[in-house]
mmCIF file of C-alpha atoms and ligand atoms in Angstrom:
data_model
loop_
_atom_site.group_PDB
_atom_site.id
_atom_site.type_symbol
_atom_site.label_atom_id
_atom_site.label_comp_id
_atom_site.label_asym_id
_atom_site.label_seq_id
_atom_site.Cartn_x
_atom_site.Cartn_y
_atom_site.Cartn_z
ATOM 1 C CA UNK A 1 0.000 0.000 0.000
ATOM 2 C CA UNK A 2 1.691 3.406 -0.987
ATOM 3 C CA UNK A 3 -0.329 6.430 -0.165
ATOM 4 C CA UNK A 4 0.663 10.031 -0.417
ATOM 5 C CA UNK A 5 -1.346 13.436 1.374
ATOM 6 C CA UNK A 6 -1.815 16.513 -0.001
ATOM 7 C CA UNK A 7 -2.603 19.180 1.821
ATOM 8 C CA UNK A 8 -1.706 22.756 2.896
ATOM 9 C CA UNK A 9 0.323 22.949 5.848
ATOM 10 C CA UNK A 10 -1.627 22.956 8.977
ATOM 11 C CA UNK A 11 -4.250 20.910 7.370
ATOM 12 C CA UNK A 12 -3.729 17.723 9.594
ATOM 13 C CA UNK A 13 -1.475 15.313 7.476
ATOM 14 C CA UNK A 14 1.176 14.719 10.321
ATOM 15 C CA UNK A 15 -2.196 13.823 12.569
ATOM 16 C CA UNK A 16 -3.716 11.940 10.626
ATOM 17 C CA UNK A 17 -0.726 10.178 8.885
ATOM 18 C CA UNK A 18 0.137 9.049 12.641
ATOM 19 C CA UNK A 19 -2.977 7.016 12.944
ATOM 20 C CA UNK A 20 -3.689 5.707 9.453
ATOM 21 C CA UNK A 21 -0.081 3.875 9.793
ATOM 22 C CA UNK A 22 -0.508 2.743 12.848
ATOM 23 C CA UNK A 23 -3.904 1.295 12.144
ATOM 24 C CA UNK A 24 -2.950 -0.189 8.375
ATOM 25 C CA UNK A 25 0.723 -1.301 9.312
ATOM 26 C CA UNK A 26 2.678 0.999 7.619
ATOM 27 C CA UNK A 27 5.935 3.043 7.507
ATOM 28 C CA UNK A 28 4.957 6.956 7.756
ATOM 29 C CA UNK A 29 7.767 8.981 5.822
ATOM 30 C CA UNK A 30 7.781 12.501 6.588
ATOM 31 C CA UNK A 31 9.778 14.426 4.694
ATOM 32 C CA UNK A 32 8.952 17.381 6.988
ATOM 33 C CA UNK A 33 10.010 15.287 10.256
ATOM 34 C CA UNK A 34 13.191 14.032 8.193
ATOM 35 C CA UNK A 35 14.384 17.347 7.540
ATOM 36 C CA UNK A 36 13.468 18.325 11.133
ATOM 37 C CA UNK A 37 15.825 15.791 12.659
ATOM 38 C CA UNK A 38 18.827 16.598 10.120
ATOM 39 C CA UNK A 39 18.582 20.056 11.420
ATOM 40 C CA UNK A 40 18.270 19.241 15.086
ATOM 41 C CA UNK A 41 21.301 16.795 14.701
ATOM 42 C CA UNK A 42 23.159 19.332 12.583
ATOM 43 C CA UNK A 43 24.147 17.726 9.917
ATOM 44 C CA UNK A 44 25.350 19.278 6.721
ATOM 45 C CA UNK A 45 21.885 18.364 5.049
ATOM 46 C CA UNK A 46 20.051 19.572 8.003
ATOM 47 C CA UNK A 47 22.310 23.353 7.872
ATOM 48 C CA UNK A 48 21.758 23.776 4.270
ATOM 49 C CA UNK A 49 17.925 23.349 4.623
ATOM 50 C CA UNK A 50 17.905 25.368 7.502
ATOM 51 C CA UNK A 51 17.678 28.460 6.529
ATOM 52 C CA UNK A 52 14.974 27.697 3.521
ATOM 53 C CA UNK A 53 12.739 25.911 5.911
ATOM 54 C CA UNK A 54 12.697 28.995 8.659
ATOM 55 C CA UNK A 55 11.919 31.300 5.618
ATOM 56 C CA UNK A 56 8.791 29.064 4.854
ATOM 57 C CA UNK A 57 10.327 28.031 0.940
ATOM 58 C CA UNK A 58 10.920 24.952 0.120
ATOM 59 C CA UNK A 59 14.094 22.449 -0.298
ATOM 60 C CA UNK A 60 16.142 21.689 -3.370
ATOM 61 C CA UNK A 61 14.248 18.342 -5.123
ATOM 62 C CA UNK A 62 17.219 16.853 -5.793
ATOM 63 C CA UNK A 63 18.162 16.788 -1.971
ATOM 64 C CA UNK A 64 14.387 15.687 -1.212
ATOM 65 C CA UNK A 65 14.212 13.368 -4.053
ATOM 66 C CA UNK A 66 17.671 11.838 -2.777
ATOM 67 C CA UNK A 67 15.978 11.546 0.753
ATOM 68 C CA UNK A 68 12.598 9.703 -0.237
ATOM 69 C CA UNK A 69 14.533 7.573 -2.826
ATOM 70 C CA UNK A 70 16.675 5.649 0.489
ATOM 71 C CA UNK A 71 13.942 5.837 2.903
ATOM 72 C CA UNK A 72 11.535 4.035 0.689
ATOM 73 C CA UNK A 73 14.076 1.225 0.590
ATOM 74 C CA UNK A 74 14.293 0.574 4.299
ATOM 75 C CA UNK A 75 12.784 -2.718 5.691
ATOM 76 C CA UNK A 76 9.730 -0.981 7.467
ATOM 77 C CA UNK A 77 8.717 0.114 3.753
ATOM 78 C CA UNK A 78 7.939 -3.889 2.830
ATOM 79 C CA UNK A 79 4.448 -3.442 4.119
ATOM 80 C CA UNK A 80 3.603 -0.333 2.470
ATOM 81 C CA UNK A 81 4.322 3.645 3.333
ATOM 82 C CA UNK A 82 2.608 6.762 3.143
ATOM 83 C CA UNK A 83 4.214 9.977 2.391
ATOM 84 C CA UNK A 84 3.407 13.001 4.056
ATOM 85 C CA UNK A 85 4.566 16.161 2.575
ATOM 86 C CA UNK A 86 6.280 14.697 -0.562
ATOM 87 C CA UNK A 87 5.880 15.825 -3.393
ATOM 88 C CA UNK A 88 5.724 19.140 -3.292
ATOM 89 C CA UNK A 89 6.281 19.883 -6.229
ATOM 90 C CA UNK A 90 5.434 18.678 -10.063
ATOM 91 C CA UNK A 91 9.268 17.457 -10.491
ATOM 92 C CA UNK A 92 9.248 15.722 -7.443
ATOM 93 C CA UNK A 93 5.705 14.288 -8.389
ATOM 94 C CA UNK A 94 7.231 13.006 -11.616
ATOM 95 C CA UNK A 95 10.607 11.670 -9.962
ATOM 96 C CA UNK A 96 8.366 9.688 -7.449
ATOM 97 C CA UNK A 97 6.444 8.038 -10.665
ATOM 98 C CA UNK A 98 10.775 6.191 -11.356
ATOM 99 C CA UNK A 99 11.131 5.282 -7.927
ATOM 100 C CA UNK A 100 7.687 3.610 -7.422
ATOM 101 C CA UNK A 101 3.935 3.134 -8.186
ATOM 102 C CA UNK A 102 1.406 5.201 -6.035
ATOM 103 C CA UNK A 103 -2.143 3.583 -4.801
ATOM 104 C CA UNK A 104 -3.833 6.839 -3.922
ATOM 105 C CA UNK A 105 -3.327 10.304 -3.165
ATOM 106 C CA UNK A 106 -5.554 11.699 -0.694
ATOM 107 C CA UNK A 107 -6.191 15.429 -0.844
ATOM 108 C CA UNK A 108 -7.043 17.080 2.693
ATOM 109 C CA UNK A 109 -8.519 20.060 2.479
ATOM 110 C CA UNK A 110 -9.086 22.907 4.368
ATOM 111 C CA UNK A 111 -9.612 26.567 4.249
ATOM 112 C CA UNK A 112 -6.580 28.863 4.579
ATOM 113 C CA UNK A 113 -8.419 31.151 7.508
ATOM 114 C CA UNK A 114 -8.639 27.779 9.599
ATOM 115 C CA UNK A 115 -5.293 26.716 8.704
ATOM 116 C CA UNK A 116 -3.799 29.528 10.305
ATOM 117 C CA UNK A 117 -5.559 29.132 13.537
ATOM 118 C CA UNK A 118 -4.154 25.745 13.586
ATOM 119 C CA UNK A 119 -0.797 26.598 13.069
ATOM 120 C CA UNK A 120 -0.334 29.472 15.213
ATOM 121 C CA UNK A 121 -1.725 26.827 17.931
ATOM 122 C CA UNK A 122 0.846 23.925 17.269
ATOM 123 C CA UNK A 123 3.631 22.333 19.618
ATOM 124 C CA UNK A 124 5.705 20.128 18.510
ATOM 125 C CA UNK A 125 7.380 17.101 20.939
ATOM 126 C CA UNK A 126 11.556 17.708 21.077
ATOM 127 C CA UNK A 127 11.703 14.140 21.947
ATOM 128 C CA UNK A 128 9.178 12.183 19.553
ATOM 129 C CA UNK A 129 7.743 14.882 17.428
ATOM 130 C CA UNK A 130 4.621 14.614 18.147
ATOM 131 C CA UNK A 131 2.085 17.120 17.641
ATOM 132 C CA UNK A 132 -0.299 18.826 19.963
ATOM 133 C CA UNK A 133 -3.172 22.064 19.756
ATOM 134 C CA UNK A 134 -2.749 23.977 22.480
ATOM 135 C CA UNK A 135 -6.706 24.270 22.292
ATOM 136 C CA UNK A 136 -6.632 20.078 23.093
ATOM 137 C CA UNK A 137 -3.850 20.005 25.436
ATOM 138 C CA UNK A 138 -2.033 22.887 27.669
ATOM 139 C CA UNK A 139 0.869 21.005 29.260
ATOM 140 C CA UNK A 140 4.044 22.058 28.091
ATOM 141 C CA UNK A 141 5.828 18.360 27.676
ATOM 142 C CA UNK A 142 4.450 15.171 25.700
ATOM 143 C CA UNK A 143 1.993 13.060 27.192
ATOM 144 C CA UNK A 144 3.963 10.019 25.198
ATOM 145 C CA UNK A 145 7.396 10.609 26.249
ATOM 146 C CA UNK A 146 7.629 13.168 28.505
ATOM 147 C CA UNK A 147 9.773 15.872 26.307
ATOM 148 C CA UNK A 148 9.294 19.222 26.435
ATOM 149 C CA UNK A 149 7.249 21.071 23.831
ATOM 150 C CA UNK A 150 8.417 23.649 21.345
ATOM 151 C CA UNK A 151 7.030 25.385 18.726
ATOM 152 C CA UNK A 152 8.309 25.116 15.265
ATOM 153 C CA UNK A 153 10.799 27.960 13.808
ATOM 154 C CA UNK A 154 8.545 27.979 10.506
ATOM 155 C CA UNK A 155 5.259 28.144 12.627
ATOM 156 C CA UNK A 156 5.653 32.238 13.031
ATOM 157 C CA UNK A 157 2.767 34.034 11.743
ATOM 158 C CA UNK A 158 4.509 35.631 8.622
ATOM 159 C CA UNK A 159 6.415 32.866 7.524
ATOM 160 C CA UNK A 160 2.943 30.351 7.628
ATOM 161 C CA UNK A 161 1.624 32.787 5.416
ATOM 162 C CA UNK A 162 4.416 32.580 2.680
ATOM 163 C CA UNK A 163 4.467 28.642 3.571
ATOM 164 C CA UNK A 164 1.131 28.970 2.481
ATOM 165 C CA UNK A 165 1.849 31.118 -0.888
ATOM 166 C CA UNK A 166 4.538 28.323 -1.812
ATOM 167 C CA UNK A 167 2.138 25.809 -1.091
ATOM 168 C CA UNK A 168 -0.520 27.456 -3.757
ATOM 169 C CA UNK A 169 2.258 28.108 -6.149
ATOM 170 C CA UNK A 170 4.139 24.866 -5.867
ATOM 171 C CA UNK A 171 1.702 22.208 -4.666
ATOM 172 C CA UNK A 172 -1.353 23.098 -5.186
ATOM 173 C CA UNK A 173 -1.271 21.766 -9.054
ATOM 174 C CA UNK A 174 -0.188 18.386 -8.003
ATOM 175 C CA UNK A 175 -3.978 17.926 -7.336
ATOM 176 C CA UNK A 176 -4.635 17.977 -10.987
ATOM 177 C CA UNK A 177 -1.619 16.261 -11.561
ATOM 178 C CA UNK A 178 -3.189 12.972 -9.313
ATOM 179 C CA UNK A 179 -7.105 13.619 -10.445
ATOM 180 C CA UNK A 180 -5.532 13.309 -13.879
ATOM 181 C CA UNK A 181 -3.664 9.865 -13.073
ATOM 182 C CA UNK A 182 -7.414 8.885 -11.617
ATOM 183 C CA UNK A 183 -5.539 8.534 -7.944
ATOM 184 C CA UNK A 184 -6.910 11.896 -6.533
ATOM 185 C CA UNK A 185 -9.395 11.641 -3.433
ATOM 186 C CA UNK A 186 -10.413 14.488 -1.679
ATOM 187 C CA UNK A 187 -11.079 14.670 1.881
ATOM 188 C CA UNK A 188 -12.559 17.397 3.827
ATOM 189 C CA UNK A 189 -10.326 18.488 6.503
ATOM 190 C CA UNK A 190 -12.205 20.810 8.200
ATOM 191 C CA UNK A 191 -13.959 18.806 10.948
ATOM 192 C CA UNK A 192 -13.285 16.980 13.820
ATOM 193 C CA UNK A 193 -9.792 14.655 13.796
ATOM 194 C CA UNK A 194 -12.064 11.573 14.334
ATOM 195 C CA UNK A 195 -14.734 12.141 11.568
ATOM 196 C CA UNK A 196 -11.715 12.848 9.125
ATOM 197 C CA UNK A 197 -9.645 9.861 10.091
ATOM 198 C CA UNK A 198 -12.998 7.850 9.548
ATOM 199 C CA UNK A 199 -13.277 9.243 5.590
ATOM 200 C CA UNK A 200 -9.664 8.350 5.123
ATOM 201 C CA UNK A 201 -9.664 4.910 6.326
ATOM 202 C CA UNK A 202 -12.459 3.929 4.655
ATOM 203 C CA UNK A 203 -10.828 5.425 1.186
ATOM 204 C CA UNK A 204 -7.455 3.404 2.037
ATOM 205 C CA UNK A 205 -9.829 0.117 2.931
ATOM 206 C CA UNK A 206 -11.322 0.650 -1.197
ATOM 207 C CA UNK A 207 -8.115 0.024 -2.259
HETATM 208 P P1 AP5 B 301 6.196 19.853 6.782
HETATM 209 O O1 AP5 B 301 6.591 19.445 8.134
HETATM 210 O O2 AP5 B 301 5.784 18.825 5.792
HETATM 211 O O3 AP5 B 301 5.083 20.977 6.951
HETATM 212 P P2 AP5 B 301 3.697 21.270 6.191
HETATM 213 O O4 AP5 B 301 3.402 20.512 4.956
HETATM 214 O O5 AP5 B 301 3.720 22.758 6.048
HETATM 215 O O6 AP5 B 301 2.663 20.722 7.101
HETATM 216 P P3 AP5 B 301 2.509 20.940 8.616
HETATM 217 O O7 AP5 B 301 3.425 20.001 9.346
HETATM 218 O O8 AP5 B 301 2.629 22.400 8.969
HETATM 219 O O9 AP5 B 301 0.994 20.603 8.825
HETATM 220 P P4 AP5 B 301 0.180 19.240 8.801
HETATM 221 O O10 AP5 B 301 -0.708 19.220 7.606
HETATM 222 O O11 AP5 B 301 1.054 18.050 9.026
HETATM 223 O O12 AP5 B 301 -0.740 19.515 10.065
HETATM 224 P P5 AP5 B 301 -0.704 18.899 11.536
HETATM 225 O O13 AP5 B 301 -1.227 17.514 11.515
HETATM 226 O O14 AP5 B 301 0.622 19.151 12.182
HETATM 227 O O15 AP5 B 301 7.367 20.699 6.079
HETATM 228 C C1 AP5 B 301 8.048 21.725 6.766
HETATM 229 C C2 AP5 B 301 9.043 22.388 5.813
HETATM 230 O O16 AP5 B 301 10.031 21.415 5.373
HETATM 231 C C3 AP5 B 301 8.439 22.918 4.497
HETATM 232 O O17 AP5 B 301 7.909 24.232 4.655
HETATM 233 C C4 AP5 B 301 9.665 22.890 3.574
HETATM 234 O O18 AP5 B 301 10.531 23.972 3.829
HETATM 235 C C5 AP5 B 301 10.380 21.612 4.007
HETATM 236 N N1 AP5 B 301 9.912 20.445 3.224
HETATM 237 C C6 AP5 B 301 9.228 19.365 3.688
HETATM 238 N N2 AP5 B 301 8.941 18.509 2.692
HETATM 239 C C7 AP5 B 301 9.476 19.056 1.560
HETATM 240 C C8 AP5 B 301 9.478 18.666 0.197
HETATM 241 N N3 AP5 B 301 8.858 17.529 -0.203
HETATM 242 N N4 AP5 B 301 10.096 19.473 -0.702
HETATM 243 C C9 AP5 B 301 10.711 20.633 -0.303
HETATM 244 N N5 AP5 B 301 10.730 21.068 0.978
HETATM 245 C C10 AP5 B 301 10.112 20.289 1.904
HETATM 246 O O19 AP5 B 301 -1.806 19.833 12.233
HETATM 247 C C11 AP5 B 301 -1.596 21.215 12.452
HETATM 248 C C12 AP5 B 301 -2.237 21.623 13.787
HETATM 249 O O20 AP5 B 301 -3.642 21.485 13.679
HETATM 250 C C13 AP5 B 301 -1.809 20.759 14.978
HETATM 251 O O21 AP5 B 301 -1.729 21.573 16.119
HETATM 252 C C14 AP5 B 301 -2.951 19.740 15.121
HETATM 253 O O22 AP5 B 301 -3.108 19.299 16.455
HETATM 254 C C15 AP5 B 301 -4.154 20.546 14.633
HETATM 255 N N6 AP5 B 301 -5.159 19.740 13.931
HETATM 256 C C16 AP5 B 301 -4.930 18.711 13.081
HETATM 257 N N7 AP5 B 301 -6.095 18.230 12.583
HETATM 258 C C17 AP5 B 301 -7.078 18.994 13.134
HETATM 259 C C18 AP5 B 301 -8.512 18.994 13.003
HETATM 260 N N8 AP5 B 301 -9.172 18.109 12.219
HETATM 261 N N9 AP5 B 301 -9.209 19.917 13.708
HETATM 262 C C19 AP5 B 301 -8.572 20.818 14.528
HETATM 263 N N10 AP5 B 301 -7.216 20.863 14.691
HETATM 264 C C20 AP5 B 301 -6.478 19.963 14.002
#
C-alpha cells in the first residue's frame, strides 16, 4: 500500500498520517520530520535546509528526491508507506512516478483562515515529534514521552503565510496532476480529527 497526502500545511497530514499507519501497518515517511531531525542533529543536510525551511520556501528536489529515494528502501517500507509532505512539487511528483507506483493520493482540504488558527496553535514534541493544539492540550511536555514542547521555527505568523503562498504556487497543481492519473481523493479536513480519520480509512480500505 503506498499512499501520499496533499494538503496545505496545517491541514492535519502529520495527525492523521500518525494514525492511518498505525492502524494499516505501515511506515509513515515525513519528509517534513526528516528534515526536522537533520537540522536538530546538525548535519550538513540539516544546515543547508535550515535556513529555507525557517523562511517558509521549500528544499532543493534533488536533496528531497535523494531523501525519499533511500527511505523508501528501508525494511519498514515492505508493508507499504505513506508519504506526508512529498511531493511538493510537479518534479518531485514526476521523480516519485521512477522510484515507485502510487495507490492513492488523498487530498485534505481545508480553508486557509482555519489553517492559520491551527498553526499558530501547534507544539511540537523535542523528543518524539509529536504534535499537539494547544486548544486540546495545555501542558508544556508530551503526554507520550515526557519531552518538552516547542514550537516550530517555521510556525511564526509571517512565515505560515508565505508557507502557504509556496504551497498554492508549488503544490497546489499536483492535485490535478493525481485527479488526472485517476488517484486523486479528496477529503474534507475541516472537521473533527475523528470524523476525518474515519473518511480516510475507509478510502485506504477501497483500495
Ligand atoms: P512539513 O513538516 O511537511 O510541513 P507542512 O506541509 O507545512 O505541514 P505541517 O506540518 O505544517 O501541517 P500538517 O498538515 O502536518 O498539520 P498537523 O497535523 O501538524 O514541512 C516543513 C518544511 O520542510 C516545508 O515548509 C519545507 O521547507 C520543508 N519540506 C518538507 N517537505 C518538503 C518537500 N517535499 N520538498 C521541499 N521542501 C520540503 O496539524 C496542524 C495543527 O492542527 C496541529 O496543532 C494539530 O493538532 C491541529 N489539527 C490537526 N487536525 C485537526 C482537526 N481536524 N481539527 C482541529 N485541529 C487539528
Amino acid at each position: 500500500m503506498k499512499l501520499i497526502f496533499l494538503g496545505p500545511p496545517g491541514a492535519g497530514k502529520g495527525t492523521q498520517a500518525e494514525k492511518i499507519c498505525e492502524y494499516f501497518g505501515i511506515a509513515h515517511i515525513s519528509t517534513g520530520d526528516m528534515l526536522r531531525r537533520e537540522m536538530r542533529e546538525g548535519t550538513e543536510l540539516g544546515n543547508a535546509a535550515k535556513a529555507v525551511i525557517e523562511a517558509g520556501g521549500l528544499v532543493s528536489d534533488d536533496i528531497i528526491i535523494g531523501m525519499v529515494k533511500n527511505r523508501v528502501n528501508e525494511p519498514d517500507c515492505e508493508n507499504g508507506f505513506l508519504l506526508d509532505g512529498f511531493p511538493r512539487t510537479i518534479a518531485q511528483a514526476e521523480a516519485l512516478e521512477g522510484i515507485t507506483a502510487e495507490d492513492m493520493a488523498v487530498n485534505i482540504d481545508v480553508p486557509a483562515e482555519v489553517l492559520v488558527d491551527r498553526i499558530s496553535g501547534r507544539r511540537m514534541c523535542s523528543g518524539c515529534g509529536a504534535g499537539y493544539h494547544i486548544s486540546k492540550y495545555t501542558k508544556d511536555t508530551c503526554e507520550k514521552c515526557g519531552a518538552p514542547l516547542y514550537i516550530r521555527d517555521d510556525d511564526k505568523p509571517e512565515t505560515v503565510l508565505n508557507r502557504i503562498s509556496v504551497y498554492n504556487d508549488k503544490t497546489q497543481p499536483l492535485i490535478d496532476f493525481y485527479d488526472n492519473k485517476g488517484l486523486l481523493k479528496n477529503v474534507d479536513g475541516n472537521r473533527t480529527p475523528e470524523e476525518v480519520l474515519a473518511d480516510i480509512k475507509a478510502l485506504v480500505e477501497s483500495i
